mmCIF file of C-alpha atoms in Angstrom:
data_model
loop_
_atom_site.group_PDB
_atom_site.id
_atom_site.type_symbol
_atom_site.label_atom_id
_atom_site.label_comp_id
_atom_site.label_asym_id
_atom_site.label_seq_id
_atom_site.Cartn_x
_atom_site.Cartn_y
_atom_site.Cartn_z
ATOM 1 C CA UNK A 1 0.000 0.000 0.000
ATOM 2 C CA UNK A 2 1.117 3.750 -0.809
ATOM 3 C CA UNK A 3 2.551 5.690 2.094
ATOM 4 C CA UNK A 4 -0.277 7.390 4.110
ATOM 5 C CA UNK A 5 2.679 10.214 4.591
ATOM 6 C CA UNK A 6 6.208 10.654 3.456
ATOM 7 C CA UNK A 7 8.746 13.371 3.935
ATOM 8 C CA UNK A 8 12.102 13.953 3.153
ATOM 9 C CA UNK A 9 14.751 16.518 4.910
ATOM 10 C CA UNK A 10 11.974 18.103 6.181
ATOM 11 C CA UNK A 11 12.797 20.844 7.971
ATOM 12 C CA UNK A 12 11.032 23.764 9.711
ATOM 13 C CA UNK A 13 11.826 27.059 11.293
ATOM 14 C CA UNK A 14 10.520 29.733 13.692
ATOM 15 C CA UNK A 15 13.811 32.086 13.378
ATOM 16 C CA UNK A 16 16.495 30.947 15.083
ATOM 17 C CA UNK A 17 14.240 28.300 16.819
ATOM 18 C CA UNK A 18 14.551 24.757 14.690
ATOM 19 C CA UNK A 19 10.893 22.905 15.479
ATOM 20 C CA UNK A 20 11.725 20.030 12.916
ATOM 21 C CA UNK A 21 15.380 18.711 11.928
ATOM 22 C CA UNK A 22 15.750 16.769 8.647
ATOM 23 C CA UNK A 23 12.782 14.466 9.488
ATOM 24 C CA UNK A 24 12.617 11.354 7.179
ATOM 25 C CA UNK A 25 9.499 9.353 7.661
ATOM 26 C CA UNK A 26 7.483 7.304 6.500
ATOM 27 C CA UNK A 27 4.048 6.729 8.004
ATOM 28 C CA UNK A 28 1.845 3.403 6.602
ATOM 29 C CA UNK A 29 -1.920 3.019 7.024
ATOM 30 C CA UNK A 30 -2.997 2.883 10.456
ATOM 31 C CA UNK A 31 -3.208 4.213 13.490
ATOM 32 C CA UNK A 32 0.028 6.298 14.020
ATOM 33 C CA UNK A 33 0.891 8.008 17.344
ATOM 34 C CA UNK A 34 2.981 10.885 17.065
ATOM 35 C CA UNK A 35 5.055 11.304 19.943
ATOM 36 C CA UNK A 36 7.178 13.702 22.222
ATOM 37 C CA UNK A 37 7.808 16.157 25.008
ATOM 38 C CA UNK A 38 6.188 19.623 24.820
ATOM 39 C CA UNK A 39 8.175 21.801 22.136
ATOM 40 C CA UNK A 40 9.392 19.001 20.694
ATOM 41 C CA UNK A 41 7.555 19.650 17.057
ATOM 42 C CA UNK A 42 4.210 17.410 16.956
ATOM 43 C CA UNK A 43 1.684 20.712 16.825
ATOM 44 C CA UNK A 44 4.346 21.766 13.701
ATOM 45 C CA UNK A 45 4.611 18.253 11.819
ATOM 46 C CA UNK A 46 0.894 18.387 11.755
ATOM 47 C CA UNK A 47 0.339 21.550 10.530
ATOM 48 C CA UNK A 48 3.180 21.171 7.616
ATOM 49 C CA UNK A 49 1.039 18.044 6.717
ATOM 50 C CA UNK A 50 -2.555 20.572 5.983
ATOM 51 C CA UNK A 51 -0.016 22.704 4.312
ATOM 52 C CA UNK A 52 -1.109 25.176 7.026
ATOM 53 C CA UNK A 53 3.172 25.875 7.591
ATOM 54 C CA UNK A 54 5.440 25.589 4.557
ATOM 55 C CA UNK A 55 8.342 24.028 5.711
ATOM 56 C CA UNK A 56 11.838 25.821 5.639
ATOM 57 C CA UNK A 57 13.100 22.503 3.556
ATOM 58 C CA UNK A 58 12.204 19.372 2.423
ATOM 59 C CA UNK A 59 9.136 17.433 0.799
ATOM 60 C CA UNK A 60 6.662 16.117 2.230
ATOM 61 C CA UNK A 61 3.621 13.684 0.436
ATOM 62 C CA UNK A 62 0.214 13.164 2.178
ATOM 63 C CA UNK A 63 -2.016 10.290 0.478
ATOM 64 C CA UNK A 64 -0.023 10.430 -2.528
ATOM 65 C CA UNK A 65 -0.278 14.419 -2.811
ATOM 66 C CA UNK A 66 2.593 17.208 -2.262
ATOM 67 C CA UNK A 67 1.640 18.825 0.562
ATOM 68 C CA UNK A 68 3.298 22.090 -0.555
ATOM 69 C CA UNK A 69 2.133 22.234 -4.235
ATOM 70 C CA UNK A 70 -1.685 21.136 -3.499
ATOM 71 C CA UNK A 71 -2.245 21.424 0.037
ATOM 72 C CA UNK A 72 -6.163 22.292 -0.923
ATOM 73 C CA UNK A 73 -6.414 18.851 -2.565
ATOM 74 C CA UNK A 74 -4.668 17.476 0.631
ATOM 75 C CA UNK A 75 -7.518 19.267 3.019
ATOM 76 C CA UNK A 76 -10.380 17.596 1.022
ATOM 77 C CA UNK A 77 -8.885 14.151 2.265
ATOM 78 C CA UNK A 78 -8.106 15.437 5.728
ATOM 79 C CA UNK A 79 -9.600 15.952 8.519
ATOM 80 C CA UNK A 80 -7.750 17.864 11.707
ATOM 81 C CA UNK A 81 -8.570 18.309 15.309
ATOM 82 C CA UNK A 82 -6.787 21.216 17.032
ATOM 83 C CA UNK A 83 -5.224 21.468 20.522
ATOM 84 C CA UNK A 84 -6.861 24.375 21.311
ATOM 85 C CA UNK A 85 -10.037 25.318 22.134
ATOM 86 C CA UNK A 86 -11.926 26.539 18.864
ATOM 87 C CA UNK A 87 -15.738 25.902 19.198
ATOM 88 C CA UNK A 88 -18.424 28.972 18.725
ATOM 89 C CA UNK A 89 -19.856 28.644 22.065
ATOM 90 C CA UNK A 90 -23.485 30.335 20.337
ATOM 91 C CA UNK A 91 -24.267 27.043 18.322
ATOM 92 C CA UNK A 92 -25.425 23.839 18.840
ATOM 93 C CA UNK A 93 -23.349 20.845 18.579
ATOM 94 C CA UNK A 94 -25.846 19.682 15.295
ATOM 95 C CA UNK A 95 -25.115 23.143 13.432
ATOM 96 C CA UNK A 96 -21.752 23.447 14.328
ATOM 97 C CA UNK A 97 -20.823 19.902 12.659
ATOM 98 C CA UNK A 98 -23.178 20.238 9.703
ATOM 99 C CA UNK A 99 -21.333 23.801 8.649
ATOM 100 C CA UNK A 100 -18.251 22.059 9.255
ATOM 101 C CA UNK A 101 -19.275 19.556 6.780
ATOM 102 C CA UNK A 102 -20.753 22.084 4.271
ATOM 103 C CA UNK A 103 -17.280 23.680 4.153
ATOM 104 C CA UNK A 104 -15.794 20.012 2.998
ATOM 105 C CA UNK A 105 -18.200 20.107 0.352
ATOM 106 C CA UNK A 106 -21.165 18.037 1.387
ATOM 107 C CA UNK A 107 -24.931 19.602 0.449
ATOM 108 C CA UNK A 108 -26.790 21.277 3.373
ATOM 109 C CA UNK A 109 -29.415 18.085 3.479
ATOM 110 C CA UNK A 110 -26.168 15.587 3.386
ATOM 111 C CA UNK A 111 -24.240 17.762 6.274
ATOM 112 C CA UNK A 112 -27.153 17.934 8.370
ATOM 113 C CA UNK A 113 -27.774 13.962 8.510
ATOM 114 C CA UNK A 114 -24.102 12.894 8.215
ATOM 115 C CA UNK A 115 -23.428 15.413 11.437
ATOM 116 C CA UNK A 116 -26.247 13.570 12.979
ATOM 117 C CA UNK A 117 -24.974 10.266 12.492
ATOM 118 C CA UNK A 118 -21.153 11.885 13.443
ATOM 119 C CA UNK A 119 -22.564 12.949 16.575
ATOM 120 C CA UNK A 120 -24.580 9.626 17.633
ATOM 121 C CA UNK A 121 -20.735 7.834 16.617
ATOM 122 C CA UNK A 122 -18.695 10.051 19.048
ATOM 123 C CA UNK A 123 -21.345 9.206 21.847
ATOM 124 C CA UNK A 124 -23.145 12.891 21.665
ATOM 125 C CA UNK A 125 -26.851 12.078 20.066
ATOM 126 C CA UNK A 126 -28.766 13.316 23.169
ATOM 127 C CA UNK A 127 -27.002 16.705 23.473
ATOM 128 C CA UNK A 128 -26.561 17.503 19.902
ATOM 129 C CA UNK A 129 -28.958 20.623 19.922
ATOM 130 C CA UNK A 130 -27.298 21.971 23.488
ATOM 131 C CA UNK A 131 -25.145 24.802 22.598
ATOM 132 C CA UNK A 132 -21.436 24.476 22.930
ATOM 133 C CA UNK A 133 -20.694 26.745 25.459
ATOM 134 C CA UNK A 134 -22.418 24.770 27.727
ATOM 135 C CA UNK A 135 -19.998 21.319 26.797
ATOM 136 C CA UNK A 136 -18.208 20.096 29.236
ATOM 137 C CA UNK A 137 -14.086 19.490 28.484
ATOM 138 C CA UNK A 138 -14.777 15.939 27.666
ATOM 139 C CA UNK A 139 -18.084 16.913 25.317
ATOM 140 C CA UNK A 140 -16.443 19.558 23.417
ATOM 141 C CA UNK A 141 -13.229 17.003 22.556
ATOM 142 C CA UNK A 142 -15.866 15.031 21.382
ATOM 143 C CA UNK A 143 -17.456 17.715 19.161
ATOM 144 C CA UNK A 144 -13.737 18.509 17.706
ATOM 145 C CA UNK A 145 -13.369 14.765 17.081
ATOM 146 C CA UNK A 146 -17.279 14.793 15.198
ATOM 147 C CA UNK A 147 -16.266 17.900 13.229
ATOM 148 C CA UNK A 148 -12.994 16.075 12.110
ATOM 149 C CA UNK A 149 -14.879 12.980 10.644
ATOM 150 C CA UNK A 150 -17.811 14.317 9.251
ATOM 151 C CA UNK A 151 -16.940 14.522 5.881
ATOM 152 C CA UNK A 152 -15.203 10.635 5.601
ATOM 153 C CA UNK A 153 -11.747 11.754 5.361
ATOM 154 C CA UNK A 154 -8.764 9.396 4.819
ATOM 155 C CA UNK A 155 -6.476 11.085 7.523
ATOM 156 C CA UNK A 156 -7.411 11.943 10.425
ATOM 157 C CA UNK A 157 -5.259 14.321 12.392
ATOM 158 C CA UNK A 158 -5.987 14.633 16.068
ATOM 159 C CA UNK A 159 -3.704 16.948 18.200
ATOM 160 C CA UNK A 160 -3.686 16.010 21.818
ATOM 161 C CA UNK A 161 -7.002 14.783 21.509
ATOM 162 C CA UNK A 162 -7.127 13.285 24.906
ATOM 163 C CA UNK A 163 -5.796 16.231 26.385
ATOM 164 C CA UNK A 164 -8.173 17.667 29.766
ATOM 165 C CA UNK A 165 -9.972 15.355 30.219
ATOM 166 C CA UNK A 166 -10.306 12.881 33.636
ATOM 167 C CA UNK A 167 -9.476 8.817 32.953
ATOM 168 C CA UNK A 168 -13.019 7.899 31.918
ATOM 169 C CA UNK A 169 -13.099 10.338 29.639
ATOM 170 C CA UNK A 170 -9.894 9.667 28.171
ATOM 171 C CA UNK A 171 -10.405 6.079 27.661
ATOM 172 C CA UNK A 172 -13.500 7.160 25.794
ATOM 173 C CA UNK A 173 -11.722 9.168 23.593
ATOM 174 C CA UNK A 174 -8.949 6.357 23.070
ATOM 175 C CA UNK A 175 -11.893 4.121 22.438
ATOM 176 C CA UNK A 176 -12.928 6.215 19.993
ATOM 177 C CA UNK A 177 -10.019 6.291 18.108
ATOM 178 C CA UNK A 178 -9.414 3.214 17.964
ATOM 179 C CA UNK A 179 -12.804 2.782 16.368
ATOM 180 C CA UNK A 180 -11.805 5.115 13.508
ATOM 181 C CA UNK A 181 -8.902 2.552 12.464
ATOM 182 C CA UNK A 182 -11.318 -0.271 12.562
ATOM 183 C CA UNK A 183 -13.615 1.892 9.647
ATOM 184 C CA UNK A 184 -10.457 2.334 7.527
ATOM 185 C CA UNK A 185 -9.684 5.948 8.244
ATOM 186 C CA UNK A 186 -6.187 6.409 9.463
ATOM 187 C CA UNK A 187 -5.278 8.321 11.934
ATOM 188 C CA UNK A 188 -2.042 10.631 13.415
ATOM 189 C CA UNK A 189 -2.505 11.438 16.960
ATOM 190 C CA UNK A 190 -0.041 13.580 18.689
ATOM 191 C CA UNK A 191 0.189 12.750 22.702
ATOM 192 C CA UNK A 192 2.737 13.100 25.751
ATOM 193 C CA UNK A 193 0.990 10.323 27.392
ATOM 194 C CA UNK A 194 2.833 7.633 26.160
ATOM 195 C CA UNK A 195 0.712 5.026 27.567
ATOM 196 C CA UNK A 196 -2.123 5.925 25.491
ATOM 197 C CA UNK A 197 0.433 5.127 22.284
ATOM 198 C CA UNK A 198 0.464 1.894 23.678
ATOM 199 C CA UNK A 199 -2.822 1.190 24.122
ATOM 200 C CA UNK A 200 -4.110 2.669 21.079
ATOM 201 C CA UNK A 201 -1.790 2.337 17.964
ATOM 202 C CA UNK A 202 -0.613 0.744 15.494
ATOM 203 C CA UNK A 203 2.991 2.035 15.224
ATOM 204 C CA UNK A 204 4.804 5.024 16.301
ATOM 205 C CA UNK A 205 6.553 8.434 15.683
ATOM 206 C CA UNK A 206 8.820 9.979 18.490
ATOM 207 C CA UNK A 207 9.970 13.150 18.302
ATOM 208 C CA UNK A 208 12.648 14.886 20.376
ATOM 209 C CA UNK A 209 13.770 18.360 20.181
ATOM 210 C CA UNK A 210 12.557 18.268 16.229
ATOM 211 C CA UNK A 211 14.904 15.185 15.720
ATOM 212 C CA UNK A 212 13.498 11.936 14.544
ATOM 213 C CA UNK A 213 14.066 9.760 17.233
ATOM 214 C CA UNK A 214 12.516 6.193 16.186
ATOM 215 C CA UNK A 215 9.896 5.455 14.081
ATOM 216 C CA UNK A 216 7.959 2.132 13.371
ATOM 217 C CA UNK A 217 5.733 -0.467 14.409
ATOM 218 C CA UNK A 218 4.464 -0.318 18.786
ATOM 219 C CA UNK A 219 4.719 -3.824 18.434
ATOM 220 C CA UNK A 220 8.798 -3.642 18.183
ATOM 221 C CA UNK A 221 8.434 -2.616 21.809
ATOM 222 C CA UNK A 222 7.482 -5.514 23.397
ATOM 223 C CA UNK A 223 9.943 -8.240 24.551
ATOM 224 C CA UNK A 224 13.662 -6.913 23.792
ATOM 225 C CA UNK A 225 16.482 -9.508 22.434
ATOM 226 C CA UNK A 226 17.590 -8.915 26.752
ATOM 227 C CA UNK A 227 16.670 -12.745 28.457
ATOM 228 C CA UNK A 228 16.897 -12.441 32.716
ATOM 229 C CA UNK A 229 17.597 -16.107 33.433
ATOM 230 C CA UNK A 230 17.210 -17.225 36.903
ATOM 231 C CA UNK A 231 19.458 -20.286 37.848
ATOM 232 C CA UNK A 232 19.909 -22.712 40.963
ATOM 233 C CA UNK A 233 23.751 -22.995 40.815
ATOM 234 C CA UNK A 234 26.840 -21.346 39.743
ATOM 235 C CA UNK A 235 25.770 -18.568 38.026
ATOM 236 C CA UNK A 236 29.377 -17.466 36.859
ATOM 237 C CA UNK A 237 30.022 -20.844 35.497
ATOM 238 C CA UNK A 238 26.696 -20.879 33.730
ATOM 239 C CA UNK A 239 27.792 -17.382 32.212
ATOM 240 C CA UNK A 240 30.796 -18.631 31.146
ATOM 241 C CA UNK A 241 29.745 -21.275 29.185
ATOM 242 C CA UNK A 242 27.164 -19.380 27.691
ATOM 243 C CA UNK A 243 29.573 -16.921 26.805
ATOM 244 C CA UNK A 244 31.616 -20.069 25.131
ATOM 245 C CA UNK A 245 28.517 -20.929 22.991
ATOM 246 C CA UNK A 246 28.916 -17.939 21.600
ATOM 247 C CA UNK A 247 26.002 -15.679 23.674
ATOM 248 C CA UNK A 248 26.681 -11.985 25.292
ATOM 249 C CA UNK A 249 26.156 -13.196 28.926
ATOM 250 C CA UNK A 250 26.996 -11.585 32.146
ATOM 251 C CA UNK A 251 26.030 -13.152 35.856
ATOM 252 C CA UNK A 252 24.945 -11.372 38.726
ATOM 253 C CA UNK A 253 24.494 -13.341 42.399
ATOM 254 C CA UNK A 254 22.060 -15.774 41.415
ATOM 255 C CA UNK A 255 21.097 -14.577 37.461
ATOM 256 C CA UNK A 256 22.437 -14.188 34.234
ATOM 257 C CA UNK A 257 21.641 -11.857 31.556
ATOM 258 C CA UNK A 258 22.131 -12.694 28.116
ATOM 259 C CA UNK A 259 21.846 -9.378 25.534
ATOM 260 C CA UNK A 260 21.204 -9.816 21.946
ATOM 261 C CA UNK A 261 19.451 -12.994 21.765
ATOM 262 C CA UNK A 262 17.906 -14.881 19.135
ATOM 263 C CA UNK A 263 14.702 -17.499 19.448
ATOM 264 C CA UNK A 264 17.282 -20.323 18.472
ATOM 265 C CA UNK A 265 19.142 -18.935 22.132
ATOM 266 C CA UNK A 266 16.997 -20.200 24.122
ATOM 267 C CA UNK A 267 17.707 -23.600 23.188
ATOM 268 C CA UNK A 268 21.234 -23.068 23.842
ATOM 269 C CA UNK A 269 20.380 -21.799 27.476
ATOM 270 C CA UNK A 270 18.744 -24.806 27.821
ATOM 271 C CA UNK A 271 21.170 -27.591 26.891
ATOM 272 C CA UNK A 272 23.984 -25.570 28.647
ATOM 273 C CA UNK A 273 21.955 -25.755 31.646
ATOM 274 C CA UNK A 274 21.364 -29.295 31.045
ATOM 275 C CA UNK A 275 24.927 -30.118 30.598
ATOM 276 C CA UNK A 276 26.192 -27.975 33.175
ATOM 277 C CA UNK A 277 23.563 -29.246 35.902
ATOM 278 C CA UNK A 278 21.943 -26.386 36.797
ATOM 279 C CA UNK A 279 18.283 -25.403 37.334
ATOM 280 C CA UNK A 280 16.538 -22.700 35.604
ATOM 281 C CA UNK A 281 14.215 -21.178 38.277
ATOM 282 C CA UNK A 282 12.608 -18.567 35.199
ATOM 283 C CA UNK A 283 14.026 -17.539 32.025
ATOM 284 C CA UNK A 284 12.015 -14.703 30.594
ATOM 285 C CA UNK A 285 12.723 -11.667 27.989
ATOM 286 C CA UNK A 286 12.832 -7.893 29.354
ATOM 287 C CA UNK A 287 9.845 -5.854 28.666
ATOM 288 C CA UNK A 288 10.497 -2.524 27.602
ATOM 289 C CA UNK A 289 7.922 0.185 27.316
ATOM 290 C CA UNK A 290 7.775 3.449 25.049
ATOM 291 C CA UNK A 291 8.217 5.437 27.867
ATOM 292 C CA UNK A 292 11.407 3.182 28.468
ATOM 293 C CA UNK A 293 12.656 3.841 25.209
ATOM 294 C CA UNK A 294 11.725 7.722 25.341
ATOM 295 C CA UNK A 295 13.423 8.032 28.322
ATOM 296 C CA UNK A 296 16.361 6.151 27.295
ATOM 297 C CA UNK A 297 16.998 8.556 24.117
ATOM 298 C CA UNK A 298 16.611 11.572 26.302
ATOM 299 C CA UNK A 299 19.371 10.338 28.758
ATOM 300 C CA UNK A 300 21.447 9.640 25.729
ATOM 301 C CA UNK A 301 20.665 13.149 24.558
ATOM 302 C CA UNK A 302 21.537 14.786 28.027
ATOM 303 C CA UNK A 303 25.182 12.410 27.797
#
């Protein structure tokens, strides 16, 4: 399948303050969480993407279309949900969406009934004729999310879309979103709460400082090549002979760590064991999280 997005060099400017460094991505179909530390360029990568900034350098492709030559033909496929707070608080939730469809192209009678159904998907068909100033946090994220959506866009990007609200609420919104990649629309979703990445995508973008840090599948951050084996016996010995077979291993009192290990490992752990005449009490891979690895680049960075 095409790239969903693709840049090259991209680069991007506020004076003498750099918000993106030579970023080279590139983002499949999916849910995609866009990752990083306040400042550290998500709000500008997503707005270089509408065509909304024009970057200082570099290309960059949305849904097969240059961002910077045709962003209006990228906005027709698009749909964005700002930070920020942005809703007329004189209008009703119904109204509101409908216009918002209108402006994506949609008749009057096909906005009004597809910003119905919008609002009945986001969870909001009893209070879609309240006005929005009187939305709570948690309603009015779900009125940006409706507005977003109305108009069946292929993208979808949401800026800090759980941001405000309490943990119900946020879970709702997650839920949400992860409803949108089970209808085919992909999504970018810019967050510092790293758990929500986790929980919700499909692969992953991390920012730091306006560096590319990593980028790729959330499912590369499960179990690491690092195994933690647990032995009944001389754990230097053990280490030793791992370290014979050919495996990085180092002991501690009573375990031994093996780093950069392949499935076809653990059989050696196990017949060295066996031959040696030890007892594996547990033998199990290091988890690492994304906030492990984000914090692990920053330390590099501070070194």
């Amino acid at each position: 399948m095409p790239a969903v997005v693709s840049t090259q060099s991209l680069t991007h400017a506020y004076g003498d303050v750099v918000a993106l460094q030579d970023v080279d991505v590139t983002l499949g179909a999916g849910v995609t969480g866009l990752v990083g530390a306040n400042g550290a360029g998500k709000t500008t990568f997503l707005r270089v993407l509408l065509g909304l900034l024009h970057p200082t350098h570099g290309n960059v492709m949305v849904l097969g279309r240059d961002a910077l030559k045709d962003p209006l033909a990228v906005r027709s496929l698009v749909g964005y949900m700002p930070e920020n707070q942005c809703l007329p608080k004189d209008q009703t939730a119904a109204d509101f969406v409908a216009y918002t469809a209108e402006l994506a192209g949609l008749p009057t009678a096909d906005a009004r009934r597809r910003a119905s159904e919008t609002l009945f998907l986001v969870g909001l068909e009893e209070e879609r004729f309240r006005f929005l100033g009187d939305f709570s946090t948690g309603m009015a994220q779900r009125v940006k999310l409706a507005q977003a959506i109305v108009h069946g866009p292929e993208l979808v990007l949401l800026d800090e879309p759980a941001s405000g609200l309490d943990p119900a609420g946020r879970e709702a919104m997650l839920e949400l979103i992860r409803r949108l990649g089970s209808f085919g629309i992909n999504v970018i979703f810019s967050s510092h709460l790293l758990t929500d990445i986790e929980a919700t995508c499909d692969s992953v973008m991390l920012l730091d400082a306006g560096w590319l840090v990593r980028s790729g599948p959330v499912s590369n951050l499960g179990p690491t090549s690092t195994i933690t084996v647990e032995v009944i016996g001389d754990a230097g010995e053990f280490a030793a002979r791992l370290m014979a077979a050919g495996l990085a291993a180092v002991a501690s009192e009573h375990d031994v760590t093996v780093t950069g290990a392949t499935d076809h490992d653990y059989d050696v752990i196990r017949d060295t064991a066996d031959d040696q005449g030890v007892g594996i009490y547990r033998l199990s891979p290091t988890s690492r999280s994304l906030e492990d690895e984000f914090l692990m680049r920053a330390n590099k960075a501070e070194q």
